[in-house]
Amino acid sequence: MPCACVLCGQVQADVVCAGCADDLLKPTPRCPRCALPHRAAGLCNMCRCAPPPFDATIALGDYAPPREALVLALKFGGVLPLANWLACELASAWAARPSPSSSDPDDKPCLVVPIPLAPARLAERGFNQSWEIARSLAPRLGAAARADLLVRARDTAPQTALAADRRHLNIAGAFALARHADADDVRGRHVALVDDVMTTGATLAEAAAVLKRHGAARVTALVALRTPAPQ
Ligand SMILES: [Zn+2]
Ligand SMILES: [Zn+2]
């Protein structure tokens, strides 16, 4: 069935047309740890001074017009085939990532975990866009998708409503390992943490910190889009 490209509207075979995909996926030099655009080799200054709890980040492109339409169409337009498309591209980006150094072991993630939505938000939207991407991504990485490991421990105000410096405070303590989760579910594992958008990285950092506290060996964030210069 032909479909309209969510970015330019052209009717063709996929949810994103080849031209828009080429433009979105143009390789951009990024910090390997936080995926901020970064020209020099190695880590950006922020990651050198205050390394986040996640070990690496893969992002497909910048969260900026017109590319933000990708996430908006998935999240608010319910264009679920986009989750599969994003998962496919994230798997390719994973395979094409620069080879890690010896201090950065080249182990594949064995668990793919989405950032959980608050129950009220999930009920309102009907699906968790991060889980839709995660469950499509996991088989492509040869990993298990687990929607039940990480839970929301408390309600938080939407991060988008807050200034960057308030986001860490707002999200602190927001996640926990599910009560039924076994310590061995996470201990020693490389976990791929999936979210649709990474803005300041506060949400992913908080979730990664919970996984690390429970013994995760490594956490790689995989996000569809990354805000280039969070204010
Ligand atoms: Zn297009
Ligand atoms: Zn960085």
PDB file of C-alpha atoms and ligand atoms in Angstrom:
ATOM      1  CA  MET A   1       0.000   0.000   0.000  1.00  0.00           C
ATOM      2  CA  PRO A   2       1.395   3.407  -0.828  1.00  0.00           C
ATOM      3  CA  CYS A   3       1.574   5.854   2.038  1.00  0.00           C
ATOM      4  CA  ALA A   4       2.280   9.542   2.433  1.00  0.00           C
ATOM      5  CA  CYS A   5       5.717  10.500   3.750  1.00  0.00           C
ATOM      6  CA  VAL A   6       5.162  12.025   7.221  1.00  0.00           C
ATOM      7  CA  LEU A   7       7.779  14.678   6.456  1.00  0.00           C
ATOM      8  CA  CYS A   8       6.956  15.885   2.927  1.00  0.00           C
ATOM      9  CA  GLY A   9       3.621  14.255   2.109  1.00  0.00           C
ATOM     10  CA  GLN A  10       4.843  12.550  -1.055  1.00  0.00           C
ATOM     11  CA  VAL A  11       2.838   9.389  -1.750  1.00  0.00           C
ATOM     12  CA  GLN A  12       5.193   6.435  -2.105  1.00  0.00           C
ATOM     13  CA  ALA A  13       6.011   3.109  -0.480  1.00  0.00           C
ATOM     14  CA  ASP A  14       7.146   3.900   3.064  1.00  0.00           C
ATOM     15  CA  VAL A  15       6.227   6.156   6.013  1.00  0.00           C
ATOM     16  CA  VAL A  16       9.289   8.283   5.225  1.00  0.00           C
ATOM     17  CA  CYS A  17      10.313   8.765   1.577  1.00  0.00           C
ATOM     18  CA  ALA A  18      13.864   8.035   0.426  1.00  0.00           C
ATOM     19  CA  GLY A  19      14.733  11.726  -0.013  1.00  0.00           C
ATOM     20  CA  CYS A  20      13.587  12.712   3.486  1.00  0.00           C
ATOM     21  CA  ALA A  21      15.296   9.627   4.975  1.00  0.00           C
ATOM     22  CA  ASP A  22      18.593  10.578   3.310  1.00  0.00           C
ATOM     23  CA  ASP A  23      18.326  14.093   4.677  1.00  0.00           C
ATOM     24  CA  LEU A  24      17.385  12.958   8.194  1.00  0.00           C
ATOM     25  CA  LEU A  25      20.056  10.284   8.394  1.00  0.00           C
ATOM     26  CA  LYS A  26      22.912  12.428   7.034  1.00  0.00           C
ATOM     27  CA  PRO A  27      25.830  11.526   9.289  1.00  0.00           C
ATOM     28  CA  THR A  28      26.474  14.287  11.854  1.00  0.00           C
ATOM     29  CA  PRO A  29      29.557  14.176  14.110  1.00  0.00           C
ATOM     30  CA  ARG A  30      28.227  13.625  17.622  1.00  0.00           C
ATOM     31  CA  CYS A  31      29.602  13.022  21.090  1.00  0.00           C
ATOM     32  CA  PRO A  32      29.534   9.215  21.457  1.00  0.00           C
ATOM     33  CA  ARG A  33      28.261   9.485  25.005  1.00  0.00           C
ATOM     34  CA  CYS A  34      25.430  12.044  24.815  1.00  0.00           C
ATOM     35  CA  ALA A  35      24.924  12.433  21.026  1.00  0.00           C
ATOM     36  CA  LEU A  36      25.193  16.225  21.089  1.00  0.00           C
ATOM     37  CA  PRO A  37      26.618  17.551  17.820  1.00  0.00           C
ATOM     38  CA  HIS A  38      30.356  17.637  18.443  1.00  0.00           C
ATOM     39  CA  ARG A  39      33.025  18.115  15.788  1.00  0.00           C
ATOM     40  CA  ALA A  40      36.149  16.961  17.608  1.00  0.00           C
ATOM     41  CA  ALA A  41      36.917  13.297  18.273  1.00  0.00           C
ATOM     42  CA  GLY A  42      36.078  11.919  21.699  1.00  0.00           C
ATOM     43  CA  LEU A  43      33.696  13.180  24.336  1.00  0.00           C
ATOM     44  CA  CYS A  44      32.140  16.650  24.488  1.00  0.00           C
ATOM     45  CA  ASN A  45      33.122  18.957  27.347  1.00  0.00           C
ATOM     46  CA  MET A  46      29.965  18.236  29.301  1.00  0.00           C
ATOM     47  CA  CYS A  47      30.550  14.471  29.230  1.00  0.00           C
ATOM     48  CA  ARG A  48      34.215  14.955  30.131  1.00  0.00           C
ATOM     49  CA  CYS A  49      33.369  17.124  33.152  1.00  0.00           C
ATOM     50  CA  ALA A  50      30.256  15.322  34.356  1.00  0.00           C
ATOM     51  CA  PRO A  51      29.767  11.957  32.623  1.00  0.00           C
ATOM     52  CA  PRO A  52      26.110  10.907  32.525  1.00  0.00           C
ATOM     53  CA  PRO A  53      25.090   7.480  33.918  1.00  0.00           C
ATOM     54  CA  PHE A  54      24.531   6.103  30.403  1.00  0.00           C
ATOM     55  CA  ASP A  55      27.648   4.973  28.525  1.00  0.00           C
ATOM     56  CA  ALA A  56      26.723   5.835  24.960  1.00  0.00           C
ATOM     57  CA  THR A  57      23.919   7.387  22.927  1.00  0.00           C
ATOM     58  CA  ILE A  58      22.785   6.758  19.385  1.00  0.00           C
ATOM     59  CA  ALA A  59      20.431   9.316  17.812  1.00  0.00           C
ATOM     60  CA  LEU A  60      19.121   9.327  14.253  1.00  0.00           C
ATOM     61  CA  GLY A  61      18.943  13.101  13.883  1.00  0.00           C
ATOM     62  CA  ASP A  62      18.245  16.424  15.518  1.00  0.00           C
ATOM     63  CA  TYR A  63      14.913  17.236  17.140  1.00  0.00           C
ATOM     64  CA  ALA A  64      14.205  20.372  15.116  1.00  0.00           C
ATOM     65  CA  PRO A  65      11.782  21.378  12.368  1.00  0.00           C
ATOM     66  CA  PRO A  66      10.905  19.698  10.055  1.00  0.00           C
ATOM     67  CA  ARG A  67      12.268  16.449  11.517  1.00  0.00           C
ATOM     68  CA  GLU A  68      10.332  16.786  14.764  1.00  0.00           C
ATOM     69  CA  ALA A  69       7.265  15.860  12.671  1.00  0.00           C
ATOM     70  CA  LEU A  70       8.525  12.268  12.830  1.00  0.00           C
ATOM     71  CA  VAL A  71       8.049  12.069  16.563  1.00  0.00           C
ATOM     72  CA  LEU A  72       4.934  14.232  16.652  1.00  0.00           C
ATOM     73  CA  ALA A  73       3.237  11.995  14.052  1.00  0.00           C
ATOM     74  CA  LEU A  74       4.111   8.889  16.069  1.00  0.00           C
ATOM     75  CA  LYS A  75       3.208  10.282  19.482  1.00  0.00           C
ATOM     76  CA  PHE A  76       0.219  12.471  18.792  1.00  0.00           C
ATOM     77  CA  GLY A  77      -0.861  11.312  15.331  1.00  0.00           C
ATOM     78  CA  GLY A  78      -0.689   7.615  16.213  1.00  0.00           C
ATOM     79  CA  VAL A  79       1.234   6.775  13.018  1.00  0.00           C
ATOM     80  CA  LEU A  80       2.463   3.511  14.531  1.00  0.00           C
ATOM     81  CA  PRO A  81       4.272   2.212  11.414  1.00  0.00           C
ATOM     82  CA  LEU A  82       6.773   4.994  12.158  1.00  0.00           C
ATOM     83  CA  ALA A  83       7.931   3.082  15.248  1.00  0.00           C
ATOM     84  CA  ASN A  84       8.987   0.186  13.055  1.00  0.00           C
ATOM     85  CA  TRP A  85      10.728   2.529  10.627  1.00  0.00           C
ATOM     86  CA  LEU A  86      12.617   4.255  13.466  1.00  0.00           C
ATOM     87  CA  ALA A  87      13.578   0.879  14.970  1.00  0.00           C
ATOM     88  CA  CYS A  88      14.930  -0.264  11.623  1.00  0.00           C
ATOM     89  CA  GLU A  89      17.042   2.893  11.284  1.00  0.00           C
ATOM     90  CA  LEU A  90      18.254   2.668  14.896  1.00  0.00           C
ATOM     91  CA  ALA A  91      19.366  -0.925  14.298  1.00  0.00           C
ATOM     92  CA  SER A  92      21.304   0.237  11.223  1.00  0.00           C
ATOM     93  CA  ALA A  93      22.835   3.107  13.220  1.00  0.00           C
ATOM     94  CA  TRP A  94      23.850   0.624  15.926  1.00  0.00           C
ATOM     95  CA  ALA A  95      25.516  -1.615  13.348  1.00  0.00           C
ATOM     96  CA  ALA A  96      27.296   1.362  11.744  1.00  0.00           C
ATOM     97  CA  ARG A  97      28.503   3.022  14.966  1.00  0.00           C
ATOM     98  CA  PRO A  98      32.232   3.731  15.181  1.00  0.00           C
ATOM     99  CA  SER A  99      34.039   0.745  16.654  1.00  0.00           C
ATOM    100  CA  PRO A 100      34.419   1.171  20.397  1.00  0.00           C
ATOM    101  CA  SER A 101      37.805   1.367  22.109  1.00  0.00           C
ATOM    102  CA  SER A 102      39.005  -1.274  24.559  1.00  0.00           C
ATOM    103  CA  SER A 103      37.556   0.719  27.449  1.00  0.00           C
ATOM    104  CA  ASP A 104      34.239   0.705  25.643  1.00  0.00           C
ATOM    105  CA  PRO A 105      33.454  -2.995  25.165  1.00  0.00           C
ATOM    106  CA  ASP A 106      31.721  -3.998  22.008  1.00  0.00           C
ATOM    107  CA  ASP A 107      29.008  -6.057  23.640  1.00  0.00           C
ATOM    108  CA  LYS A 108      25.569  -6.049  22.124  1.00  0.00           C
ATOM    109  CA  PRO A 109      22.702  -5.051  24.378  1.00  0.00           C
ATOM    110  CA  CYS A 110      20.836  -8.110  25.649  1.00  0.00           C
ATOM    111  CA  LEU A 111      17.853  -6.151  26.950  1.00  0.00           C
ATOM    112  CA  VAL A 112      15.884  -3.384  25.270  1.00  0.00           C
ATOM    113  CA  VAL A 113      13.936  -1.282  27.760  1.00  0.00           C
ATOM    114  CA  PRO A 114      11.648   1.662  26.960  1.00  0.00           C
ATOM    115  CA  ILE A 115      11.304   4.763  29.128  1.00  0.00           C
ATOM    116  CA  PRO A 116       7.963   4.058  30.813  1.00  0.00           C
ATOM    117  CA  LEU A 117       5.066   6.483  30.528  1.00  0.00           C
ATOM    118  CA  ALA A 118       3.102   7.499  33.606  1.00  0.00           C
ATOM    119  CA  PRO A 119      -0.026   5.268  33.829  1.00  0.00           C
ATOM    120  CA  ALA A 120      -2.378   8.233  33.309  1.00  0.00           C
ATOM    121  CA  ARG A 121      -0.467   9.310  30.180  1.00  0.00           C
ATOM    122  CA  LEU A 122      -0.470   5.760  28.849  1.00  0.00           C
ATOM    123  CA  ALA A 123      -4.232   5.475  29.410  1.00  0.00           C
ATOM    124  CA  GLU A 124      -4.794   8.770  27.610  1.00  0.00           C
ATOM    125  CA  ARG A 125      -2.528   7.997  24.615  1.00  0.00           C
ATOM    126  CA  GLY A 126      -3.264   4.288  24.397  1.00  0.00           C
ATOM    127  CA  PHE A 127       0.346   3.321  23.685  1.00  0.00           C
ATOM    128  CA  ASN A 128       3.878   4.125  24.757  1.00  0.00           C
ATOM    129  CA  GLN A 129       5.780   5.345  21.693  1.00  0.00           C
ATOM    130  CA  SER A 130       9.112   4.279  23.263  1.00  0.00           C
ATOM    131  CA  TRP A 131       7.825   0.737  23.750  1.00  0.00           C
ATOM    132  CA  GLU A 132       6.551   0.641  20.162  1.00  0.00           C
ATOM    133  CA  ILE A 133      10.100   1.477  18.996  1.00  0.00           C
ATOM    134  CA  ALA A 134      11.750  -0.830  21.567  1.00  0.00           C
ATOM    135  CA  ARG A 135       9.759  -3.942  20.742  1.00  0.00           C
ATOM    136  CA  SER A 136      10.493  -3.541  17.068  1.00  0.00           C
ATOM    137  CA  LEU A 137      14.160  -2.820  17.746  1.00  0.00           C
ATOM    138  CA  ALA A 138      14.885  -5.752  20.101  1.00  0.00           C
ATOM    139  CA  PRO A 139      14.724  -8.606  17.550  1.00  0.00           C
ATOM    140  CA  ARG A 140      16.916  -6.576  15.205  1.00  0.00           C
ATOM    141  CA  LEU A 141      19.590  -6.417  17.936  1.00  0.00           C
ATOM    142  CA  GLY A 142      19.054 -10.049  18.935  1.00  0.00           C
ATOM    143  CA  ALA A 143      17.934  -8.805  22.359  1.00  0.00           C
ATOM    144  CA  ALA A 144      14.878  -9.262  24.568  1.00  0.00           C
ATOM    145  CA  ALA A 145      12.367  -6.404  24.833  1.00  0.00           C
ATOM    146  CA  ARG A 146      11.204  -5.801  28.391  1.00  0.00           C
ATOM    147  CA  ALA A 147       8.434  -3.284  29.045  1.00  0.00           C
ATOM    148  CA  ASP A 148       7.992  -4.475  32.624  1.00  0.00           C
ATOM    149  CA  LEU A 149      11.434  -3.884  34.161  1.00  0.00           C
ATOM    150  CA  LEU A 150      11.415  -0.155  34.673  1.00  0.00           C
ATOM    151  CA  VAL A 151       8.337   1.515  36.184  1.00  0.00           C
ATOM    152  CA  ARG A 152       7.284   5.024  37.112  1.00  0.00           C
ATOM    153  CA  ALA A 153       7.702   5.326  40.869  1.00  0.00           C
ATOM    154  CA  ARG A 154       5.816   8.605  41.052  1.00  0.00           C
ATOM    155  CA  ASP A 155       4.021  11.113  38.866  1.00  0.00           C
ATOM    156  CA  THR A 156       6.041  13.991  37.447  1.00  0.00           C
ATOM    157  CA  ALA A 157       5.141  17.201  35.657  1.00  0.00           C
ATOM    158  CA  PRO A 158       5.742  16.914  31.898  1.00  0.00           C
ATOM    159  CA  GLN A 159       9.428  17.675  31.251  1.00  0.00           C
ATOM    160  CA  THR A 160       8.499  19.798  28.223  1.00  0.00           C
ATOM    161  CA  ALA A 161       6.794  22.295  30.536  1.00  0.00           C
ATOM    162  CA  LEU A 162      10.013  22.937  32.469  1.00  0.00           C
ATOM    163  CA  ALA A 163      13.238  24.846  31.951  1.00  0.00           C
ATOM    164  CA  ALA A 164      16.341  22.699  31.492  1.00  0.00           C
ATOM    165  CA  ASP A 165      17.669  23.371  34.994  1.00  0.00           C
ATOM    166  CA  ARG A 166      14.417  22.150  36.596  1.00  0.00           C
ATOM    167  CA  ARG A 167      14.218  18.902  34.649  1.00  0.00           C
ATOM    168  CA  HIS A 168      16.738  16.970  36.770  1.00  0.00           C
ATOM    169  CA  LEU A 169      14.826  17.874  39.922  1.00  0.00           C
ATOM    170  CA  ASN A 170      11.468  17.035  38.371  1.00  0.00           C
ATOM    171  CA  ILE A 171      12.558  13.585  37.202  1.00  0.00           C
ATOM    172  CA  ALA A 172      14.652  12.612  40.273  1.00  0.00           C
ATOM    173  CA  GLY A 173      13.243   9.410  41.771  1.00  0.00           C
ATOM    174  CA  ALA A 174      10.698   9.051  38.962  1.00  0.00           C
ATOM    175  CA  PHE A 175      11.778   5.514  38.009  1.00  0.00           C
ATOM    176  CA  ALA A 176      12.286   2.261  39.866  1.00  0.00           C
ATOM    177  CA  LEU A 177      12.905  -1.346  39.041  1.00  0.00           C
ATOM    178  CA  ALA A 178       9.574  -3.220  39.048  1.00  0.00           C
ATOM    179  CA  ARG A 179       8.850  -5.125  42.278  1.00  0.00           C
ATOM    180  CA  HIS A 180       8.635  -8.442  40.445  1.00  0.00           C
ATOM    181  CA  ALA A 181      11.954  -7.877  38.652  1.00  0.00           C
ATOM    182  CA  ASP A 182      14.700 -10.264  39.642  1.00  0.00           C
ATOM    183  CA  ALA A 183      18.091  -8.725  40.511  1.00  0.00           C
ATOM    184  CA  ASP A 184      19.580 -11.015  37.859  1.00  0.00           C
ATOM    185  CA  ASP A 185      17.317  -9.444  35.231  1.00  0.00           C
ATOM    186  CA  VAL A 186      19.646  -6.446  35.164  1.00  0.00           C
ATOM    187  CA  ARG A 187      22.888  -7.375  36.942  1.00  0.00           C
ATOM    188  CA  GLY A 188      25.828  -7.584  34.552  1.00  0.00           C
ATOM    189  CA  ARG A 189      23.638  -6.840  31.531  1.00  0.00           C
ATOM    190  CA  HIS A 190      24.078  -4.339  28.745  1.00  0.00           C
ATOM    191  CA  VAL A 191      20.753  -2.513  28.528  1.00  0.00           C
ATOM    192  CA  ALA A 192      19.568  -0.477  25.553  1.00  0.00           C
ATOM    193  CA  LEU A 193      17.334   2.285  26.875  1.00  0.00           C
ATOM    194  CA  VAL A 194      14.885   3.588  24.278  1.00  0.00           C
ATOM    195  CA  ASP A 195      13.159   6.966  24.108  1.00  0.00           C
ATOM    196  CA  ASP A 196      11.634   8.943  21.258  1.00  0.00           C
ATOM    197  CA  VAL A 197      13.336  12.264  22.038  1.00  0.00           C
ATOM    198  CA  MET A 198      16.339  13.176  24.157  1.00  0.00           C
ATOM    199  CA  THR A 199      16.245  16.833  25.198  1.00  0.00           C
ATOM    200  CA  THR A 200      18.552  17.578  28.130  1.00  0.00           C
ATOM    201  CA  GLY A 201      19.111  13.869  28.767  1.00  0.00           C
ATOM    202  CA  ALA A 202      17.717  14.172  32.323  1.00  0.00           C
ATOM    203  CA  THR A 203      15.078  11.453  31.836  1.00  0.00           C
ATOM    204  CA  LEU A 204      17.497   8.969  30.280  1.00  0.00           C
ATOM    205  CA  ALA A 205      20.110   9.769  32.935  1.00  0.00           C
ATOM    206  CA  GLU A 206      17.639   9.081  35.737  1.00  0.00           C
ATOM    207  CA  ALA A 207      16.499   5.784  34.196  1.00  0.00           C
ATOM    208  CA  ALA A 208      20.089   4.746  33.453  1.00  0.00           C
ATOM    209  CA  ALA A 209      21.082   5.526  37.053  1.00  0.00           C
ATOM    210  CA  VAL A 210      18.371   3.155  38.338  1.00  0.00           C
ATOM    211  CA  LEU A 211      19.613   0.386  36.016  1.00  0.00           C
ATOM    212  CA  LYS A 212      23.231   0.983  37.083  1.00  0.00           C
ATOM    213  CA  ARG A 213      22.242   0.925  40.771  1.00  0.00           C
ATOM    214  CA  HIS A 214      20.800  -2.532  40.127  1.00  0.00           C
ATOM    215  CA  GLY A 215      24.051  -3.676  38.578  1.00  0.00           C
ATOM    216  CA  ALA A 216      23.643  -3.044  34.840  1.00  0.00           C
ATOM    217  CA  ALA A 217      27.093  -3.339  33.277  1.00  0.00           C
ATOM    218  CA  ARG A 218      26.386  -0.871  30.538  1.00  0.00           C
ATOM    219  CA  VAL A 219      23.535   1.340  29.343  1.00  0.00           C
ATOM    220  CA  THR A 220      23.277   2.585  25.774  1.00  0.00           C
ATOM    221  CA  ALA A 221      20.589   5.167  25.023  1.00  0.00           C
ATOM    222  CA  LEU A 222      18.916   4.772  21.636  1.00  0.00           C
ATOM    223  CA  VAL A 223      16.745   7.730  20.704  1.00  0.00           C
ATOM    224  CA  ALA A 224      14.989   8.742  17.527  1.00  0.00           C
ATOM    225  CA  LEU A 225      15.846  12.445  17.789  1.00  0.00           C
ATOM    226  CA  ARG A 226      18.156  14.569  19.904  1.00  0.00           C
ATOM    227  CA  THR A 227      17.677  18.248  20.758  1.00  0.00           C
ATOM    228  CA  PRO A 228      20.885  19.786  19.400  1.00  0.00           C
ATOM    229  CA  ALA A 229      21.521  22.520  21.975  1.00  0.00           C
ATOM    230  CA  PRO A 230      19.275  22.230  25.037  1.00  0.00           C
ATOM    231  CA  GLN A 231      18.847  25.582  26.770  1.00  0.00           C
TER     232      GLN A 231
HETATM  233 ZN    ZN B   1       9.461  12.796   2.248  1.00  0.00          ZN
HETATM  234 ZN    ZN B   2      28.676  14.401  25.372  1.00  0.00          ZN
END
